[in-house]
């Protein structure tokens, strides 16, 4: 009778044991939940403060006296649908009011290792009576779709931003991400200052005013009405400048440490 080597018996035992303890491996997939609601806003509320950890923000305007929010929370991972749905419960949209400001916070109550796997698609429709918007956002994107009549302040980390149209003062500070301003009028002392990313702006300016557009690494492309009395103070590689006057009453500082600067008229 043939003897079976002990090593083969042990190997078979290990294989059978591991098969019994093997966990199901799921392909990476997404699950999501919705969170919609409204926040009543009285006439004394003039400022909206938005705080988002990871998400894609869209802002629209309307004539109603309430802020409507439409949120889609998303989680991606190699877990079962049941486990992913448990993670979805960690999302929240909270609102509060203090004095003349409404606060809206969109957050995930857990550690976000990969923002592309944990984020919220959030759409806000705000009253036209709001005249100041402050945005604090860690990662994602921002799109201000409707023309906003008022001031916008942004303090963002890794966020791509586009403002379709506004009339007001703009103060924007960011770490990484591109910034685009499509049309409107910027009031005096407006600034865009980002560490890394391209800046593109097409805007009217106030007379007797100053503006700053600065990036550490990226291109700066600015466009002003051709008849603007603009004087440009550039720091970096100047590719083109249609405003070569030295005595204009609109002072524009354009700067990039790594990139090119273009100043054009329209």
PDB file of C-alpha atoms in Angstrom:
ATOM      1  CA  UNK A   1       0.000   0.000   0.000  1.00  0.00           C
ATOM      2  CA  UNK A   2       1.334   3.404  -1.020  1.00  0.00           C
ATOM      3  CA  UNK A   3       1.975   5.876   1.727  1.00  0.00           C
ATOM      4  CA  UNK A   4       0.893   9.490   1.240  1.00  0.00           C
ATOM      5  CA  UNK A   5       3.687  11.853   2.274  1.00  0.00           C
ATOM      6  CA  UNK A   6       2.895  13.894   5.367  1.00  0.00           C
ATOM      7  CA  UNK A   7       3.682  17.176   3.557  1.00  0.00           C
ATOM      8  CA  UNK A   8       0.912  16.529   1.008  1.00  0.00           C
ATOM      9  CA  UNK A   9      -1.594  15.862   3.764  1.00  0.00           C
ATOM     10  CA  UNK A  10      -0.670  19.119   5.502  1.00  0.00           C
ATOM     11  CA  UNK A  11      -0.901  21.094   2.251  1.00  0.00           C
ATOM     12  CA  UNK A  12      -4.368  19.745   1.531  1.00  0.00           C
ATOM     13  CA  UNK A  13      -5.479  20.597   5.073  1.00  0.00           C
ATOM     14  CA  UNK A  14      -4.232  24.194   4.746  1.00  0.00           C
ATOM     15  CA  UNK A  15      -5.963  24.679   1.383  1.00  0.00           C
ATOM     16  CA  UNK A  16      -9.274  23.344   2.692  1.00  0.00           C
ATOM     17  CA  UNK A  17      -9.034  25.489   5.819  1.00  0.00           C
ATOM     18  CA  UNK A  18      -8.323  28.663   3.856  1.00  0.00           C
ATOM     19  CA  UNK A  19     -11.262  28.006   1.542  1.00  0.00           C
ATOM     20  CA  UNK A  20     -13.549  27.842   4.519  1.00  0.00           C
ATOM     21  CA  UNK A  21     -12.406  31.240   5.844  1.00  0.00           C
ATOM     22  CA  UNK A  22     -12.223  33.072   2.497  1.00  0.00           C
ATOM     23  CA  UNK A  23     -14.169  36.344   2.433  1.00  0.00           C
ATOM     24  CA  UNK A  24     -16.265  37.337  -0.547  1.00  0.00           C
ATOM     25  CA  UNK A  25     -14.448  39.865  -2.721  1.00  0.00           C
ATOM     26  CA  UNK A  26     -16.750  42.424  -4.358  1.00  0.00           C
ATOM     27  CA  UNK A  27     -15.807  44.468  -7.429  1.00  0.00           C
ATOM     28  CA  UNK A  28     -15.515  48.177  -6.690  1.00  0.00           C
ATOM     29  CA  UNK A  29     -18.879  49.827  -7.148  1.00  0.00           C
ATOM     30  CA  UNK A  30     -20.949  52.788  -5.984  1.00  0.00           C
ATOM     31  CA  UNK A  31     -24.041  53.265  -3.928  1.00  0.00           C
ATOM     32  CA  UNK A  32     -25.793  56.509  -3.120  1.00  0.00           C
ATOM     33  CA  UNK A  33     -28.573  58.174  -1.188  1.00  0.00           C
ATOM     34  CA  UNK A  34     -30.523  61.411  -1.577  1.00  0.00           C
ATOM     35  CA  UNK A  35     -31.090  64.181   0.924  1.00  0.00           C
ATOM     36  CA  UNK A  36     -33.322  67.050  -0.197  1.00  0.00           C
ATOM     37  CA  UNK A  37     -34.847  69.897   1.755  1.00  0.00           C
ATOM     38  CA  UNK A  38     -35.445  73.624   2.146  1.00  0.00           C
ATOM     39  CA  UNK A  39     -34.246  76.269   4.575  1.00  0.00           C
ATOM     40  CA  UNK A  40     -36.510  79.253   5.134  1.00  0.00           C
ATOM     41  CA  UNK A  41     -34.740  82.605   4.818  1.00  0.00           C
ATOM     42  CA  UNK A  42     -36.194  85.869   6.079  1.00  0.00           C
ATOM     43  CA  UNK A  43     -35.392  89.259   4.571  1.00  0.00           C
ATOM     44  CA  UNK A  44     -32.756  90.056   7.198  1.00  0.00           C
ATOM     45  CA  UNK A  45     -30.545  87.147   6.056  1.00  0.00           C
ATOM     46  CA  UNK A  46     -27.969  88.560   3.628  1.00  0.00           C
ATOM     47  CA  UNK A  47     -25.067  86.077   3.939  1.00  0.00           C
ATOM     48  CA  UNK A  48     -24.815  82.375   3.089  1.00  0.00           C
ATOM     49  CA  UNK A  49     -21.933  80.409   4.620  1.00  0.00           C
ATOM     50  CA  UNK A  50     -21.255  77.038   2.930  1.00  0.00           C
ATOM     51  CA  UNK A  51     -18.903  74.391   4.326  1.00  0.00           C
ATOM     52  CA  UNK A  52     -18.205  71.165   2.379  1.00  0.00           C
ATOM     53  CA  UNK A  53     -15.562  68.510   2.992  1.00  0.00           C
ATOM     54  CA  UNK A  54     -15.701  66.547  -0.289  1.00  0.00           C
ATOM     55  CA  UNK A  55     -18.148  67.287  -3.063  1.00  0.00           C
ATOM     56  CA  UNK A  56     -19.278  68.944  -6.250  1.00  0.00           C
ATOM     57  CA  UNK A  57     -21.192  72.142  -5.518  1.00  0.00           C
ATOM     58  CA  UNK A  58     -23.584  73.902  -7.890  1.00  0.00           C
ATOM     59  CA  UNK A  59     -25.252  77.208  -7.033  1.00  0.00           C
ATOM     60  CA  UNK A  60     -28.356  78.649  -8.697  1.00  0.00           C
ATOM     61  CA  UNK A  61     -30.483  81.713  -7.868  1.00  0.00           C
ATOM     62  CA  UNK A  62     -34.219  82.289  -7.639  1.00  0.00           C
ATOM     63  CA  UNK A  63     -36.794  84.733  -6.239  1.00  0.00           C
ATOM     64  CA  UNK A  64     -38.175  82.496  -3.463  1.00  0.00           C
ATOM     65  CA  UNK A  65     -37.490  83.233   0.215  1.00  0.00           C
ATOM     66  CA  UNK A  66     -35.885  79.856   0.892  1.00  0.00           C
ATOM     67  CA  UNK A  67     -32.722  77.916   0.122  1.00  0.00           C
ATOM     68  CA  UNK A  68     -33.392  74.617  -1.604  1.00  0.00           C
ATOM     69  CA  UNK A  69     -30.753  71.918  -1.317  1.00  0.00           C
ATOM     70  CA  UNK A  70     -30.575  68.722  -3.357  1.00  0.00           C
ATOM     71  CA  UNK A  71     -27.819  66.358  -2.221  1.00  0.00           C
ATOM     72  CA  UNK A  72     -26.681  63.050  -3.651  1.00  0.00           C
ATOM     73  CA  UNK A  73     -24.270  61.285  -1.291  1.00  0.00           C
ATOM     74  CA  UNK A  74     -21.939  58.781  -2.955  1.00  0.00           C
ATOM     75  CA  UNK A  75     -19.745  55.994  -1.553  1.00  0.00           C
ATOM     76  CA  UNK A  76     -17.526  53.689  -3.645  1.00  0.00           C
ATOM     77  CA  UNK A  77     -15.714  50.595  -2.410  1.00  0.00           C
ATOM     78  CA  UNK A  78     -15.094  46.840  -2.541  1.00  0.00           C
ATOM     79  CA  UNK A  79     -17.806  46.135   0.007  1.00  0.00           C
ATOM     80  CA  UNK A  80     -21.283  44.695  -0.193  1.00  0.00           C
ATOM     81  CA  UNK A  81     -24.229  46.998  -0.846  1.00  0.00           C
ATOM     82  CA  UNK A  82     -25.303  46.542   2.775  1.00  0.00           C
ATOM     83  CA  UNK A  83     -21.912  47.663   4.096  1.00  0.00           C
ATOM     84  CA  UNK A  84     -21.783  50.639   1.721  1.00  0.00           C
ATOM     85  CA  UNK A  85     -25.278  51.718   2.785  1.00  0.00           C
ATOM     86  CA  UNK A  86     -24.090  51.757   6.393  1.00  0.00           C
ATOM     87  CA  UNK A  87     -21.351  54.198   5.359  1.00  0.00           C
ATOM     88  CA  UNK A  88     -23.938  56.397   3.615  1.00  0.00           C
ATOM     89  CA  UNK A  89     -25.579  57.013   6.987  1.00  0.00           C
ATOM     90  CA  UNK A  90     -22.484  58.987   8.027  1.00  0.00           C
ATOM     91  CA  UNK A  91     -23.384  61.821   5.627  1.00  0.00           C
ATOM     92  CA  UNK A  92     -25.332  64.856   6.759  1.00  0.00           C
ATOM     93  CA  UNK A  93     -26.606  68.217   5.543  1.00  0.00           C
ATOM     94  CA  UNK A  94     -27.043  70.623   8.439  1.00  0.00           C
ATOM     95  CA  UNK A  95     -28.322  74.188   8.476  1.00  0.00           C
ATOM     96  CA  UNK A  96     -28.474  76.921  11.079  1.00  0.00           C
ATOM     97  CA  UNK A  97     -28.975  80.670  11.303  1.00  0.00           C
ATOM     98  CA  UNK A  98     -27.221  83.257  13.395  1.00  0.00           C
ATOM     99  CA  UNK A  99     -27.900  86.966  13.185  1.00  0.00           C
ATOM    100  CA  UNK A 100     -27.893  87.775   9.434  1.00  0.00           C
ATOM    101  CA  UNK A 101     -26.162  84.589   8.225  1.00  0.00           C
ATOM    102  CA  UNK A 102     -27.425  81.161   7.170  1.00  0.00           C
ATOM    103  CA  UNK A 103     -24.946  78.292   7.574  1.00  0.00           C
ATOM    104  CA  UNK A 104     -25.095  75.101   5.507  1.00  0.00           C
ATOM    105  CA  UNK A 105     -22.644  72.273   6.230  1.00  0.00           C
ATOM    106  CA  UNK A 106     -22.287  69.137   4.105  1.00  0.00           C
ATOM    107  CA  UNK A 107     -20.023  66.569   5.751  1.00  0.00           C
ATOM    108  CA  UNK A 108     -19.071  62.918   6.178  1.00  0.00           C
ATOM    109  CA  UNK A 109     -18.605  61.709   9.767  1.00  0.00           C
ATOM    110  CA  UNK A 110     -15.566  59.588   9.051  1.00  0.00           C
ATOM    111  CA  UNK A 111     -12.094  59.681   7.560  1.00  0.00           C
ATOM    112  CA  UNK A 112     -12.012  60.378   3.816  1.00  0.00           C
ATOM    113  CA  UNK A 113      -8.894  58.694   2.416  1.00  0.00           C
ATOM    114  CA  UNK A 114      -9.913  58.971  -1.248  1.00  0.00           C
ATOM    115  CA  UNK A 115     -12.202  61.931  -2.041  1.00  0.00           C
ATOM    116  CA  UNK A 116     -13.191  60.306  -5.338  1.00  0.00           C
ATOM    117  CA  UNK A 117     -14.800  57.494  -3.317  1.00  0.00           C
ATOM    118  CA  UNK A 118     -16.584  59.668  -0.729  1.00  0.00           C
ATOM    119  CA  UNK A 119     -18.300  62.803  -1.990  1.00  0.00           C
ATOM    120  CA  UNK A 120     -21.586  64.670  -2.251  1.00  0.00           C
ATOM    121  CA  UNK A 121     -23.127  66.189  -5.349  1.00  0.00           C
ATOM    122  CA  UNK A 122     -24.898  69.190  -3.839  1.00  0.00           C
ATOM    123  CA  UNK A 123     -27.106  71.689  -5.645  1.00  0.00           C
ATOM    124  CA  UNK A 124     -28.120  74.872  -3.823  1.00  0.00           C
ATOM    125  CA  UNK A 125     -30.739  77.290  -5.106  1.00  0.00           C
ATOM    126  CA  UNK A 126     -30.454  80.527  -3.142  1.00  0.00           C
ATOM    127  CA  UNK A 127     -32.646  83.645  -2.878  1.00  0.00           C
ATOM    128  CA  UNK A 128     -31.551  86.688  -4.852  1.00  0.00           C
ATOM    129  CA  UNK A 129     -31.823  88.617  -1.588  1.00  0.00           C
ATOM    130  CA  UNK A 130     -28.571  86.909  -0.489  1.00  0.00           C
ATOM    131  CA  UNK A 131     -25.748  89.388  -1.147  1.00  0.00           C
ATOM    132  CA  UNK A 132     -22.738  87.564   0.289  1.00  0.00           C
ATOM    133  CA  UNK A 133     -21.630  83.964  -0.225  1.00  0.00           C
ATOM    134  CA  UNK A 134     -18.742  82.438   1.714  1.00  0.00           C
ATOM    135  CA  UNK A 135     -17.512  78.988   0.630  1.00  0.00           C
ATOM    136  CA  UNK A 136     -15.138  76.703   2.541  1.00  0.00           C
ATOM    137  CA  UNK A 137     -14.455  73.457   0.685  1.00  0.00           C
ATOM    138  CA  UNK A 138     -11.746  70.805   0.938  1.00  0.00           C
ATOM    139  CA  UNK A 139     -11.969  68.858  -2.338  1.00  0.00           C
ATOM    140  CA  UNK A 140     -14.119  68.626  -5.460  1.00  0.00           C
ATOM    141  CA  UNK A 141     -15.541  71.309  -7.725  1.00  0.00           C
ATOM    142  CA  UNK A 142     -17.625  74.483  -7.582  1.00  0.00           C
ATOM    143  CA  UNK A 143     -19.899  75.837 -10.310  1.00  0.00           C
ATOM    144  CA  UNK A 144     -21.891  79.040  -9.822  1.00  0.00           C
ATOM    145  CA  UNK A 145     -24.347  78.634 -12.658  1.00  0.00           C
ATOM    146  CA  UNK A 146     -26.617  81.705 -12.434  1.00  0.00           C
ATOM    147  CA  UNK A 147     -25.539  85.332 -12.341  1.00  0.00           C
ATOM    148  CA  UNK A 148     -24.951  86.334  -8.734  1.00  0.00           C
ATOM    149  CA  UNK A 149     -25.476  89.941  -7.679  1.00  0.00           C
ATOM    150  CA  UNK A 150     -23.243  90.218  -4.635  1.00  0.00           C
ATOM    151  CA  UNK A 151     -19.887  89.339  -3.119  1.00  0.00           C
ATOM    152  CA  UNK A 152     -18.231  85.913  -3.140  1.00  0.00           C
ATOM    153  CA  UNK A 153     -15.437  84.743  -0.834  1.00  0.00           C
ATOM    154  CA  UNK A 154     -13.799  81.351  -1.233  1.00  0.00           C
ATOM    155  CA  UNK A 155     -11.291  79.439   0.876  1.00  0.00           C
ATOM    156  CA  UNK A 156     -10.658  76.077  -0.792  1.00  0.00           C
ATOM    157  CA  UNK A 157      -8.037  73.345  -0.858  1.00  0.00           C
ATOM    158  CA  UNK A 158      -8.121  71.067  -3.921  1.00  0.00           C
ATOM    159  CA  UNK A 159     -11.054  72.451  -5.901  1.00  0.00           C
ATOM    160  CA  UNK A 160     -11.732  73.443  -9.524  1.00  0.00           C
ATOM    161  CA  UNK A 161     -13.972  76.518  -9.678  1.00  0.00           C
ATOM    162  CA  UNK A 162     -16.059  78.228 -12.351  1.00  0.00           C
ATOM    163  CA  UNK A 163     -18.180  81.346 -11.852  1.00  0.00           C
ATOM    164  CA  UNK A 164     -20.414  81.888 -14.874  1.00  0.00           C
ATOM    165  CA  UNK A 165     -21.349  85.483 -13.992  1.00  0.00           C
ATOM    166  CA  UNK A 166     -21.372  87.865 -11.039  1.00  0.00           C
ATOM    167  CA  UNK A 167     -21.391  91.542 -10.151  1.00  0.00           C
ATOM    168  CA  UNK A 168     -19.555  92.120  -6.894  1.00  0.00           C
ATOM    169  CA  UNK A 169     -16.343  91.768  -4.961  1.00  0.00           C
ATOM    170  CA  UNK A 170     -14.449  88.506  -5.337  1.00  0.00           C
ATOM    171  CA  UNK A 171     -11.934  87.233  -2.781  1.00  0.00           C
ATOM    172  CA  UNK A 172     -10.690  83.769  -3.709  1.00  0.00           C
ATOM    173  CA  UNK A 173      -7.926  81.767  -2.057  1.00  0.00           C
ATOM    174  CA  UNK A 174      -7.046  78.206  -2.991  1.00  0.00           C
ATOM    175  CA  UNK A 175      -4.364  75.563  -2.736  1.00  0.00           C
ATOM    176  CA  UNK A 176      -4.679  73.521  -5.941  1.00  0.00           C
ATOM    177  CA  UNK A 177      -7.235  73.708  -8.739  1.00  0.00           C
ATOM    178  CA  UNK A 178      -8.115  75.858 -11.722  1.00  0.00           C
ATOM    179  CA  UNK A 179     -10.193  79.029 -11.404  1.00  0.00           C
ATOM    180  CA  UNK A 180     -12.408  80.444 -14.161  1.00  0.00           C
ATOM    181  CA  UNK A 181     -14.509  83.628 -14.199  1.00  0.00           C
ATOM    182  CA  UNK A 182     -16.653  83.946 -17.335  1.00  0.00           C
ATOM    183  CA  UNK A 183     -18.410  87.316 -17.233  1.00  0.00           C
ATOM    184  CA  UNK A 184     -19.589  90.199 -15.078  1.00  0.00           C
ATOM    185  CA  UNK A 185     -18.115  93.101 -13.150  1.00  0.00           C
ATOM    186  CA  UNK A 186     -15.579  92.756 -10.357  1.00  0.00           C
ATOM    187  CA  UNK A 187     -15.561  95.455  -7.709  1.00  0.00           C
ATOM    188  CA  UNK A 188     -12.376  97.074  -6.437  1.00  0.00           C
ATOM    189  CA  UNK A 189      -9.836  95.081  -4.436  1.00  0.00           C
ATOM    190  CA  UNK A 190     -10.994  91.753  -5.861  1.00  0.00           C
ATOM    191  CA  UNK A 191      -8.278  89.084  -5.675  1.00  0.00           C
ATOM    192  CA  UNK A 192      -7.666  85.528  -6.866  1.00  0.00           C
ATOM    193  CA  UNK A 193      -4.697  83.830  -5.204  1.00  0.00           C
ATOM    194  CA  UNK A 194      -3.984  80.115  -5.651  1.00  0.00           C
ATOM    195  CA  UNK A 195      -0.909  78.008  -5.003  1.00  0.00           C
ATOM    196  CA  UNK A 196      -1.134  75.814  -8.110  1.00  0.00           C
ATOM    197  CA  UNK A 197      -3.597  76.071 -10.975  1.00  0.00           C
ATOM    198  CA  UNK A 198      -4.603  78.160 -13.970  1.00  0.00           C
ATOM    199  CA  UNK A 199      -6.517  81.431 -13.653  1.00  0.00           C
ATOM    200  CA  UNK A 200      -8.848  82.624 -16.405  1.00  0.00           C
ATOM    201  CA  UNK A 201     -10.974  85.765 -16.043  1.00  0.00           C
ATOM    202  CA  UNK A 202     -13.118  87.867 -18.383  1.00  0.00           C
ATOM    203  CA  UNK A 203     -14.464  90.819 -16.448  1.00  0.00           C
ATOM    204  CA  UNK A 204     -15.279  94.497 -16.314  1.00  0.00           C
ATOM    205  CA  UNK A 205     -13.586  96.543 -13.596  1.00  0.00           C
ATOM    206  CA  UNK A 206     -14.356  99.604 -11.517  1.00  0.00           C
ATOM    207  CA  UNK A 207     -12.489 102.820 -12.211  1.00  0.00           C
ATOM    208  CA  UNK A 208      -9.877 103.888  -9.667  1.00  0.00           C
ATOM    209  CA  UNK A 209      -9.427 100.356  -8.378  1.00  0.00           C
ATOM    210  CA  UNK A 210      -6.871  97.584  -7.882  1.00  0.00           C
ATOM    211  CA  UNK A 211      -6.995  93.856  -8.660  1.00  0.00           C
ATOM    212  CA  UNK A 212      -4.690  90.886  -8.029  1.00  0.00           C
ATOM    213  CA  UNK A 213      -4.543  87.592  -9.954  1.00  0.00           C
ATOM    214  CA  UNK A 214      -1.768  85.347  -8.672  1.00  0.00           C
ATOM    215  CA  UNK A 215      -0.790  81.685  -8.986  1.00  0.00           C
ATOM    216  CA  UNK A 216       2.327  79.853  -7.909  1.00  0.00           C
ATOM    217  CA  UNK A 217       2.261  77.365 -10.788  1.00  0.00           C
ATOM    218  CA  UNK A 218      -0.046  77.889 -13.765  1.00  0.00           C
ATOM    219  CA  UNK A 219      -1.082  80.316 -16.480  1.00  0.00           C
ATOM    220  CA  UNK A 220      -2.878  83.619 -15.939  1.00  0.00           C
ATOM    221  CA  UNK A 221      -5.246  84.643 -18.756  1.00  0.00           C
ATOM    222  CA  UNK A 222      -7.113  87.922 -18.235  1.00  0.00           C
ATOM    223  CA  UNK A 223      -9.518  89.721 -20.537  1.00  0.00           C
ATOM    224  CA  UNK A 224     -10.971  93.226 -20.064  1.00  0.00           C
ATOM    225  CA  UNK A 225     -13.113  95.529 -22.242  1.00  0.00           C
ATOM    226  CA  UNK A 226     -10.866  97.125 -24.881  1.00  0.00           C
ATOM    227  CA  UNK A 227     -11.679 100.656 -23.749  1.00  0.00           C
ATOM    228  CA  UNK A 228     -10.747  99.941 -20.108  1.00  0.00           C
ATOM    229  CA  UNK A 229      -8.156 102.263 -18.584  1.00  0.00           C
ATOM    230  CA  UNK A 230      -6.036  99.340 -17.391  1.00  0.00           C
ATOM    231  CA  UNK A 231      -2.406  99.316 -16.326  1.00  0.00           C
ATOM    232  CA  UNK A 232      -0.845  95.880 -15.879  1.00  0.00           C
ATOM    233  CA  UNK A 233       1.886  95.078 -13.389  1.00  0.00           C
ATOM    234  CA  UNK A 234       3.088  91.592 -14.355  1.00  0.00           C
ATOM    235  CA  UNK A 235       5.409  89.206 -12.526  1.00  0.00           C
ATOM    236  CA  UNK A 236       6.428  86.215 -14.635  1.00  0.00           C
ATOM    237  CA  UNK A 237       6.603  85.376 -18.329  1.00  0.00           C
ATOM    238  CA  UNK A 238       4.419  87.910 -20.165  1.00  0.00           C
ATOM    239  CA  UNK A 239       3.162  86.304 -23.363  1.00  0.00           C
ATOM    240  CA  UNK A 240       0.867  89.128 -24.497  1.00  0.00           C
ATOM    241  CA  UNK A 241      -0.524  92.424 -23.201  1.00  0.00           C
ATOM    242  CA  UNK A 242      -2.980  94.623 -25.081  1.00  0.00           C
ATOM    243  CA  UNK A 243      -2.970  97.202 -22.282  1.00  0.00           C
ATOM    244  CA  UNK A 244       0.432  98.864 -22.375  1.00  0.00           C
ATOM    245  CA  UNK A 245      -0.453 102.207 -20.775  1.00  0.00           C
ATOM    246  CA  UNK A 246       1.419 103.280 -17.681  1.00  0.00           C
ATOM    247  CA  UNK A 247      -1.060 105.756 -16.224  1.00  0.00           C
ATOM    248  CA  UNK A 248      -4.351 103.847 -16.167  1.00  0.00           C
ATOM    249  CA  UNK A 249      -6.570 104.241 -13.122  1.00  0.00           C
ATOM    250  CA  UNK A 250      -7.315 100.488 -13.019  1.00  0.00           C
ATOM    251  CA  UNK A 251      -4.283  98.718 -11.570  1.00  0.00           C
ATOM    252  CA  UNK A 252      -4.040  94.999 -12.303  1.00  0.00           C
ATOM    253  CA  UNK A 253      -1.345  92.791 -10.794  1.00  0.00           C
ATOM    254  CA  UNK A 254      -0.870  89.490 -12.636  1.00  0.00           C
ATOM    255  CA  UNK A 255       1.708  87.044 -11.312  1.00  0.00           C
ATOM    256  CA  UNK A 256       2.877  83.468 -11.820  1.00  0.00           C
ATOM    257  CA  UNK A 257       6.046  81.754 -10.665  1.00  0.00           C
ATOM    258  CA  UNK A 258       5.747  78.952 -13.231  1.00  0.00           C
ATOM    259  CA  UNK A 259       3.572  79.723 -16.250  1.00  0.00           C
ATOM    260  CA  UNK A 260       2.632  82.427 -18.741  1.00  0.00           C
ATOM    261  CA  UNK A 261       0.614  85.635 -18.508  1.00  0.00           C
ATOM    262  CA  UNK A 262      -1.769  86.853 -21.227  1.00  0.00           C
ATOM    263  CA  UNK A 263      -3.741  90.113 -21.008  1.00  0.00           C
ATOM    264  CA  UNK A 264      -6.270  90.647 -23.814  1.00  0.00           C
ATOM    265  CA  UNK A 265      -9.140  92.970 -24.717  1.00  0.00           C
ATOM    266  CA  UNK A 266     -12.639  92.097 -25.869  1.00  0.00           C
TER     267      UNK A 266
END
